[in-house]
XYZ file of N, CA and C in Angstrom:
495
model
N -30.396 -18.392 -147.972
C -31.543 -19.256 -147.718
C -31.449 -20.460 -148.632
N -31.517 -21.639 -148.046
C -31.526 -22.852 -148.855
C -32.881 -22.976 -149.526
N -33.817 -23.541 -148.844
C -35.171 -23.737 -149.351
C -36.127 -23.565 -148.181
N -37.031 -22.608 -148.304
C -38.014 -22.404 -147.236
C -38.921 -23.620 -147.157
N -39.255 -23.995 -145.945
C -40.187 -25.097 -145.706
C -41.497 -24.482 -145.239
N -42.596 -24.915 -145.842
C -43.924 -24.459 -145.445
C -44.551 -25.578 -144.624
N -44.998 -25.243 -143.434
C -45.603 -26.253 -142.563
C -46.669 -25.605 -141.697
N -47.455 -26.458 -141.044
C -48.492 -25.964 -140.142
C -47.877 -25.497 -138.821
N -48.584 -24.584 -138.193
C -48.202 -24.058 -136.882
C -48.196 -25.182 -135.850
N -47.224 -25.126 -134.930
C -47.170 -26.019 -133.766
C -47.132 -25.157 -132.511
N -47.604 -25.704 -131.409
C -47.607 -24.949 -130.145
C -46.221 -24.427 -129.784
N -45.193 -25.170 -130.132
C -43.823 -24.749 -129.813
C -43.387 -23.516 -130.615
N -44.194 -23.099 -131.595
C -43.880 -21.932 -132.422
C -44.382 -20.621 -131.825
N -45.094 -20.683 -130.700
C -45.792 -19.502 -130.186
C -44.887 -18.273 -130.038
N -43.734 -18.426 -129.442
C -42.867 -17.267 -129.205
C -42.369 -16.679 -130.525
N -41.895 -17.533 -131.427
C -41.395 -17.032 -132.714
C -42.498 -16.366 -133.527
N -43.679 -16.966 -133.530
C -44.792 -16.383 -134.278
C -45.213 -15.062 -133.640
N -45.258 -15.013 -132.323
C -45.600 -13.765 -131.631
C -44.611 -12.657 -131.977
N -43.342 -12.997 -132.055
C -42.330 -12.010 -132.432
C -42.535 -11.530 -133.869
N -42.890 -12.450 -134.756
C -43.151 -12.084 -136.151
C -44.394 -11.199 -136.250
N -45.408 -11.497 -135.449
C -46.628 -10.683 -135.416
C -46.298 -9.271 -134.910
N -45.436 -9.165 -133.913
C -44.972 -7.848 -133.451
C -44.266 -7.097 -134.583
N -43.402 -7.806 -135.286
C -42.662 -7.208 -136.407
C -43.631 -6.700 -137.479
N -44.662 -7.484 -137.760
C -45.673 -7.104 -138.748
C -46.407 -5.840 -138.300
N -46.794 -5.796 -137.036
C -47.500 -4.618 -136.529
C -46.604 -3.378 -136.609
N -45.338 -3.535 -136.268
C -44.409 -2.408 -136.370
C -44.307 -1.919 -137.815
N -44.310 -2.840 -138.752
C -44.266 -2.475 -140.171
C -45.513 -1.675 -140.549
N -46.686 -2.145 -140.128
C -47.922 -1.428 -140.444
C -47.938 -0.047 -139.792
N -47.446 0.041 -138.569
C -47.366 1.334 -137.880
C -46.504 2.307 -138.690
N -45.427 1.801 -139.269
C -44.537 2.669 -140.055
C -45.227 3.208 -141.307
N -46.296 2.562 -141.742
C -47.044 2.994 -142.929
C -48.238 3.874 -142.590
N -48.564 3.970 -141.309
C -49.788 4.647 -140.863
C -49.595 6.162 -140.806
N -49.930 6.846 -141.888
C -49.730 8.294 -141.947
C -50.685 9.060 -141.023
N -51.730 8.416 -140.525
C -52.638 9.060 -139.574
C -52.248 8.785 -138.117
N -51.262 7.951 -137.928
C -50.771 7.602 -136.579
C -51.889 7.096 -135.675
N -52.711 6.211 -136.194
C -53.820 5.638 -135.431
C -53.459 4.282 -134.816
N -52.384 3.672 -135.262
C -52.019 2.336 -134.805
C -50.954 2.420 -133.721
N -50.892 1.370 -132.918
C -49.850 1.237 -131.907
C -49.625 -0.239 -131.635
N -48.580 -0.523 -130.843
C -48.320 -1.894 -130.423
C -47.927 -1.872 -128.959
N -48.796 -2.409 -128.123
C -48.494 -2.557 -126.702
C -47.609 -3.787 -126.512
N -46.911 -3.889 -125.385
C -45.978 -5.003 -125.177
C -46.590 -6.395 -125.337
N -47.847 -6.567 -124.992
C -48.463 -7.898 -125.073
C -49.098 -8.178 -126.434
N -48.958 -7.260 -127.385
C -49.651 -7.391 -128.669
C -49.360 -8.720 -129.370
N -48.087 -9.047 -129.549
C -47.727 -10.241 -130.316
C -48.378 -11.503 -129.792
N -48.280 -11.720 -128.495
C -48.862 -12.920 -127.889
C -50.381 -12.894 -127.963
N -50.971 -11.754 -127.616
C -52.440 -11.653 -127.629
C -52.994 -11.824 -129.038
N -52.374 -11.168 -130.014
C -52.882 -11.263 -131.380
C -52.662 -12.665 -131.948
N -51.539 -13.280 -131.627
C -51.301 -14.653 -132.077
C -52.359 -15.585 -131.504
N -52.675 -15.437 -130.224
C -53.730 -16.260 -129.624
C -55.078 -15.998 -130.283
N -55.336 -14.761 -130.655
C -56.574 -14.417 -131.355
C -56.624 -15.081 -132.733
N -55.501 -15.070 -133.434
C -55.421 -15.742 -134.737
C -55.710 -17.225 -134.570
N -55.076 -17.845 -133.581
C -55.256 -19.283 -133.356
C -56.700 -19.613 -133.009
N -57.328 -18.767 -132.217
C -58.731 -18.981 -131.859
C -59.613 -18.888 -133.101
N -59.397 -17.850 -133.888
C -60.191 -17.659 -135.102
C -59.993 -18.817 -136.083
N -58.761 -19.243 -136.260
C -58.458 -20.366 -137.140
C -59.162 -21.630 -136.637
N -59.132 -21.849 -135.330
C -59.779 -23.025 -134.749
C -61.285 -23.012 -134.881
N -61.885 -21.844 -134.738
C -63.350 -21.734 -134.780
C -63.911 -21.663 -136.194
N -63.081 -21.308 -137.170
C -63.591 -21.081 -138.521
C -62.925 -21.980 -139.560
N -62.657 -23.221 -139.181
C -62.094 -24.216 -140.101
C -60.887 -23.695 -140.856
N -60.050 -22.939 -140.167
C -58.918 -22.314 -140.829
C -57.619 -23.042 -140.617
N -56.561 -22.353 -141.007
C -55.229 -22.931 -140.913
C -54.221 -21.800 -140.751
N -53.175 -22.069 -139.985
C -52.046 -21.157 -139.852
C -50.820 -21.894 -140.370
N -50.258 -21.373 -141.452
C -49.072 -21.964 -142.062
C -47.874 -21.060 -141.818
N -46.724 -21.691 -141.660
C -45.487 -20.959 -141.426
C -44.476 -21.286 -142.508
N -43.688 -20.294 -142.865
C -42.520 -20.509 -143.711
C -41.319 -20.497 -142.777
N -40.463 -21.500 -142.902
C -39.277 -21.567 -142.052
C -38.027 -21.708 -142.917
N -36.942 -21.191 -142.398
C -35.631 -21.335 -143.021
C -34.677 -21.737 -141.907
N -34.066 -22.907 -142.045
C -33.193 -23.439 -140.992
C -33.895 -23.432 -139.637
N -35.132 -23.888 -139.618
C -35.972 -23.995 -138.419
C -36.327 -22.653 -137.794
N -36.126 -21.565 -138.493
C -36.495 -20.226 -138.011
C -37.731 -19.767 -138.771
N -38.742 -19.281 -138.047
C -39.976 -18.813 -138.681
C -39.692 -17.478 -139.366
N -39.934 -17.442 -140.685
C -39.644 -16.240 -141.477
C -40.888 -15.671 -142.157
N -41.994 -16.388 -142.054
C -43.228 -15.906 -142.664
C -44.411 -16.687 -142.138
N -45.591 -16.096 -142.311
C -46.806 -16.778 -141.863
C -47.984 -16.360 -142.724
N -48.968 -17.229 -142.762
C -50.240 -16.923 -143.404
C -51.334 -17.618 -142.605
N -52.416 -16.896 -142.371
C -53.579 -17.469 -141.688
C -54.777 -17.310 -142.601
N -55.597 -18.329 -142.634
C -56.811 -18.274 -143.437
C -57.958 -18.929 -142.708
N -59.160 -18.426 -142.965
C -60.371 -18.955 -142.335
C -61.458 -19.107 -143.392
N -62.519 -19.777 -142.995
C -63.674 -19.955 -143.873
C -64.880 -19.333 -143.194
N -65.525 -18.432 -143.909
C -66.693 -17.739 -143.355
C -67.954 -18.317 -143.979
N -68.785 -18.884 -143.134
C -70.076 -19.375 -143.594
C -71.081 -18.237 -143.522
N -71.939 -18.153 -144.501
C -72.918 -17.071 -144.532
C -74.011 -17.288 -143.498
N -74.417 -16.194 -142.900
C -75.533 -16.211 -141.958
C -76.823 -15.978 -142.741
N -77.975 -16.251 -142.131
C -79.239 -15.932 -142.809
C -79.316 -14.451 -143.204
N -78.747 -13.582 -142.384
C -78.736 -12.152 -142.711
C -77.884 -11.877 -143.945
N -76.743 -12.565 -144.054
C -75.885 -12.404 -145.236
C -76.642 -12.773 -146.507
N -77.435 -13.839 -146.408
C -78.142 -14.337 -147.587
C -79.262 -13.406 -148.042
N -79.667 -12.467 -147.191
C -80.669 -11.485 -147.599
C -80.110 -10.515 -148.635
N -78.793 -10.317 -148.623
C -78.199 -9.333 -149.529
C -77.123 -9.891 -150.450
N -76.772 -11.155 -150.280
C -75.698 -11.747 -151.079
C -76.121 -13.093 -151.639
N -75.599 -13.410 -152.808
C -75.810 -14.738 -153.365
C -75.079 -15.759 -152.500
N -75.579 -16.995 -152.445
C -74.903 -18.027 -151.649
C -73.461 -18.232 -152.122
N -72.557 -18.261 -151.177
C -71.141 -18.458 -151.474
C -70.439 -18.985 -150.226
N -69.291 -19.548 -150.422
C -68.428 -19.924 -149.304
C -67.142 -19.126 -149.488
N -66.932 -18.176 -148.602
C -65.768 -17.301 -148.708
C -64.643 -17.755 -147.800
N -63.473 -17.864 -148.386
C -62.269 -18.006 -147.599
C -61.741 -16.613 -147.329
N -60.994 -16.478 -146.264
C -60.409 -15.170 -145.970
C -58.969 -15.364 -145.509
N -58.058 -14.683 -146.166
C -56.680 -14.629 -145.692
C -56.648 -13.503 -144.673
N -56.446 -13.857 -143.418
C -56.500 -12.862 -142.346
C -55.132 -12.283 -142.012
N -54.082 -13.006 -142.320
C -52.719 -12.540 -142.042
C -51.790 -13.089 -143.118
N -50.898 -12.261 -143.593
C -49.788 -12.709 -144.438
C -48.624 -11.777 -144.163
N -47.522 -12.361 -143.738
C -46.344 -11.546 -143.462
C -45.095 -12.373 -143.712
N -44.129 -11.736 -144.367
C -42.816 -12.334 -144.592
C -41.779 -11.341 -144.071
N -40.817 -11.828 -143.306
C -39.754 -10.966 -142.778
C -39.074 -10.212 -143.917
N -38.717 -8.948 -143.677
C -38.158 -8.112 -144.747
C -36.987 -8.730 -145.505
N -36.079 -9.402 -144.820
C -34.906 -9.956 -145.510
C -35.250 -11.144 -146.409
N -36.486 -11.638 -146.331
C -36.901 -12.766 -147.163
C -37.927 -12.358 -148.222
N -38.254 -11.079 -148.289
C -39.218 -10.618 -149.283
C -38.611 -10.695 -150.676
N -39.486 -10.754 -151.660
C -39.089 -10.841 -153.075
C -38.312 -12.115 -153.384
N -38.526 -13.149 -152.579
C -37.881 -14.439 -152.831
C -38.910 -15.503 -153.205
N -40.188 -15.110 -153.303
C -41.238 -16.042 -153.688
C -41.955 -16.696 -152.518
N -41.535 -16.407 -151.296
C -42.147 -17.053 -150.129
C -43.598 -16.625 -149.961
N -43.879 -15.338 -150.110
C -45.259 -14.866 -149.994
C -46.167 -15.539 -151.007
N -45.688 -15.680 -152.220
C -46.480 -16.326 -153.276
C -46.726 -17.798 -152.943
N -45.710 -18.470 -152.451
C -45.871 -19.882 -152.072
C -46.879 -20.014 -150.932
N -46.776 -19.138 -149.927
C -47.741 -19.171 -148.823
C -49.159 -18.947 -149.343
N -49.325 -17.986 -150.245
C -50.652 -17.728 -150.824
C -51.155 -18.937 -151.602
N -50.310 -19.548 -152.404
C -50.719 -20.724 -153.183
C -51.165 -21.857 -152.270
N -50.423 -22.082 -151.192
C -50.788 -23.150 -150.246
C -52.124 -22.842 -149.568
N -52.322 -21.579 -149.154
C -53.570 -21.222 -148.484
C -54.735 -21.263 -149.460
N -54.541 -20.763 -150.672
C -55.609 -20.825 -151.668
C -56.012 -22.274 -151.928
N -55.030 -23.162 -152.064
C -55.328 -24.580 -152.299
C -56.132 -25.158 -151.137
N -55.750 -24.826 -149.911
C -56.478 -25.307 -148.736
C -57.919 -24.810 -148.757
N -58.114 -23.523 -149.008
C -59.462 -22.947 -148.990
C -60.320 -23.499 -150.126
N -59.738 -23.672 -151.294
C -60.478 -24.252 -152.427
C -60.863 -25.692 -152.112
N -59.927 -26.449 -151.543
C -60.187 -27.840 -151.153
C -61.346 -27.932 -150.163
N -61.507 -26.907 -149.338
C -62.583 -26.864 -148.343
C -63.890 -26.307 -148.908
N -63.942 -26.050 -150.213
C -65.192 -25.642 -150.845
C -65.383 -24.154 -151.049
N -64.361 -23.368 -150.800
C -64.496 -21.918 -151.005
C -64.524 -21.606 -152.499
N -65.386 -20.672 -152.866
C -65.421 -20.246 -154.261
C -64.987 -18.794 -154.428
N -64.598 -18.153 -153.346
C -64.015 -16.810 -153.376
C -63.087 -16.684 -152.174
N -62.043 -15.902 -152.346
C -61.105 -15.658 -151.250
C -60.953 -14.154 -151.109
N -61.096 -13.693 -149.879
C -61.017 -12.256 -149.584
C -59.799 -11.963 -148.714
N -59.330 -10.731 -148.838
C -58.189 -10.275 -148.052
C -58.428 -8.821 -147.693
N -58.309 -8.488 -146.404
C -58.267 -7.085 -146.002
C -56.811 -6.648 -146.086
N -56.571 -5.489 -146.654
C -55.203 -4.979 -146.736
C -55.222 -3.498 -146.362
N -54.249 -3.104 -145.577
C -54.119 -1.715 -145.147
C -53.859 -0.848 -146.378
N -54.638 0.204 -146.530
C -54.566 1.057 -147.722
C -53.148 1.545 -147.990
N -52.412 1.892 -146.963
C -51.054 2.420 -147.131
C -50.031 1.356 -147.500
N -50.407 0.096 -147.410
C -49.479 -0.995 -147.704
C -49.482 -1.269 -149.212
N -48.881 -0.362 -149.945
C -48.882 -0.422 -151.407
C -48.189 -1.682 -151.914
N -47.114 -2.089 -151.271
C -46.417 -3.307 -151.699
C -47.343 -4.516 -151.624
N -48.096 -4.633 -150.536
C -49.023 -5.762 -150.389
C -50.148 -5.669 -151.411
N -50.688 -4.487 -151.608
C -51.771 -4.321 -152.578
C -51.311 -4.733 -153.973
N -50.121 -4.299 -154.366
C -49.585 -4.684 -155.678
C -49.362 -6.188 -155.764
N -48.861 -6.775 -154.692
C -48.636 -8.221 -154.637
C -49.941 -8.979 -154.870
N -50.999 -8.592 -154.150
C -52.282 -9.279 -154.290
C -52.878 -9.080 -155.675
N -52.739 -7.883 -156.225
C -53.261 -7.630 -157.571
C -52.568 -8.518 -158.596
N -51.268 -8.731 -158.450
C -50.532 -9.622 -159.357
C -51.038 -11.056 -159.252
N -51.606 -11.405 -158.101
C -52.154 -12.751 -157.909
C -53.620 -12.844 -158.334
N -54.169 -11.758 -158.874
C -55.531 -11.781 -159.393
C -56.600 -11.216 -158.482
N -56.215 -10.643 -157.359
C -57.190 -10.056 -156.441
C -57.526 -8.639 -156.902
N -58.757 -8.225 -156.649
C -59.171 -6.878 -157.014
C -59.939 -6.238 -155.871
N -59.967 -4.908 -155.875
C -60.671 -4.185 -154.816
C -62.148 -4.522 -154.848
N -62.722 -4.682 -153.663
C -64.144 -4.977 -153.539
C -64.832 -3.968 -152.619
N -64.267 -3.745 -151.448
C -64.801 -2.783 -150.487
C -63.710 -1.773 -150.152
N -64.110 -0.554 -149.891
C -63.155 0.472 -149.483
C -63.676 1.108 -148.203
N -62.820 1.181 -147.194
C -63.157 1.738 -145.890
C -62.563 3.142 -145.805
N -63.399 4.138 -145.586
C -62.942 5.526 -145.499
C -62.935 5.987 -144.051
N -62.074 6.951 -143.741
C -62.001 7.499 -142.390
C -61.849 9.018 -142.467
N -62.476 9.692 -141.525
C -62.314 11.136 -141.353
C -62.057 11.369 -139.869
N -60.931 11.968 -139.546
C -60.611 12.278 -138.157
C -61.369 13.554 -137.796
N -62.247 13.464 -136.805
C -63.073 14.613 -136.428
C -62.653 15.231 -135.095
N -61.805 14.514 -134.361
C -61.335 15.034 -133.076
C -60.072 14.286 -132.675
N -59.079 15.016 -132.234
C -57.836 14.375 -131.755
C -57.958 13.968 -130.315
């Protein structure tokens, strides 16, 4: 790898990004010890379109890492404005949310994930966010450790009990 280039998503990236989203889902499935996740054939395209819609509706951004014009990583972030209901239980804040972060396995541990996070954090801070949140799959220990090294800490924990197969 020469030098990864970080840039915004373009419509011409749809197929490559969809393939990367499929790869990400397959990775998460491999970590799912409860076998609750799956990936249908249309997942990559449908989920990519969902990301783009969410980014468009919530003042967000989708950034890509490329190497020799090949998409090797992505990060999506949005801005969540508080509703009147939120303000009943929370202090006023503007939260950014990293909704997706994935780097292809052969490019991990090369600093690309950190660069993507730095770029997204800068964007969200520039837009007035004073906190940034990330949902991370509990079994994804590598991601959890990565985020903790960047200063993120646990805030909410989602528990599950399987009561019927």
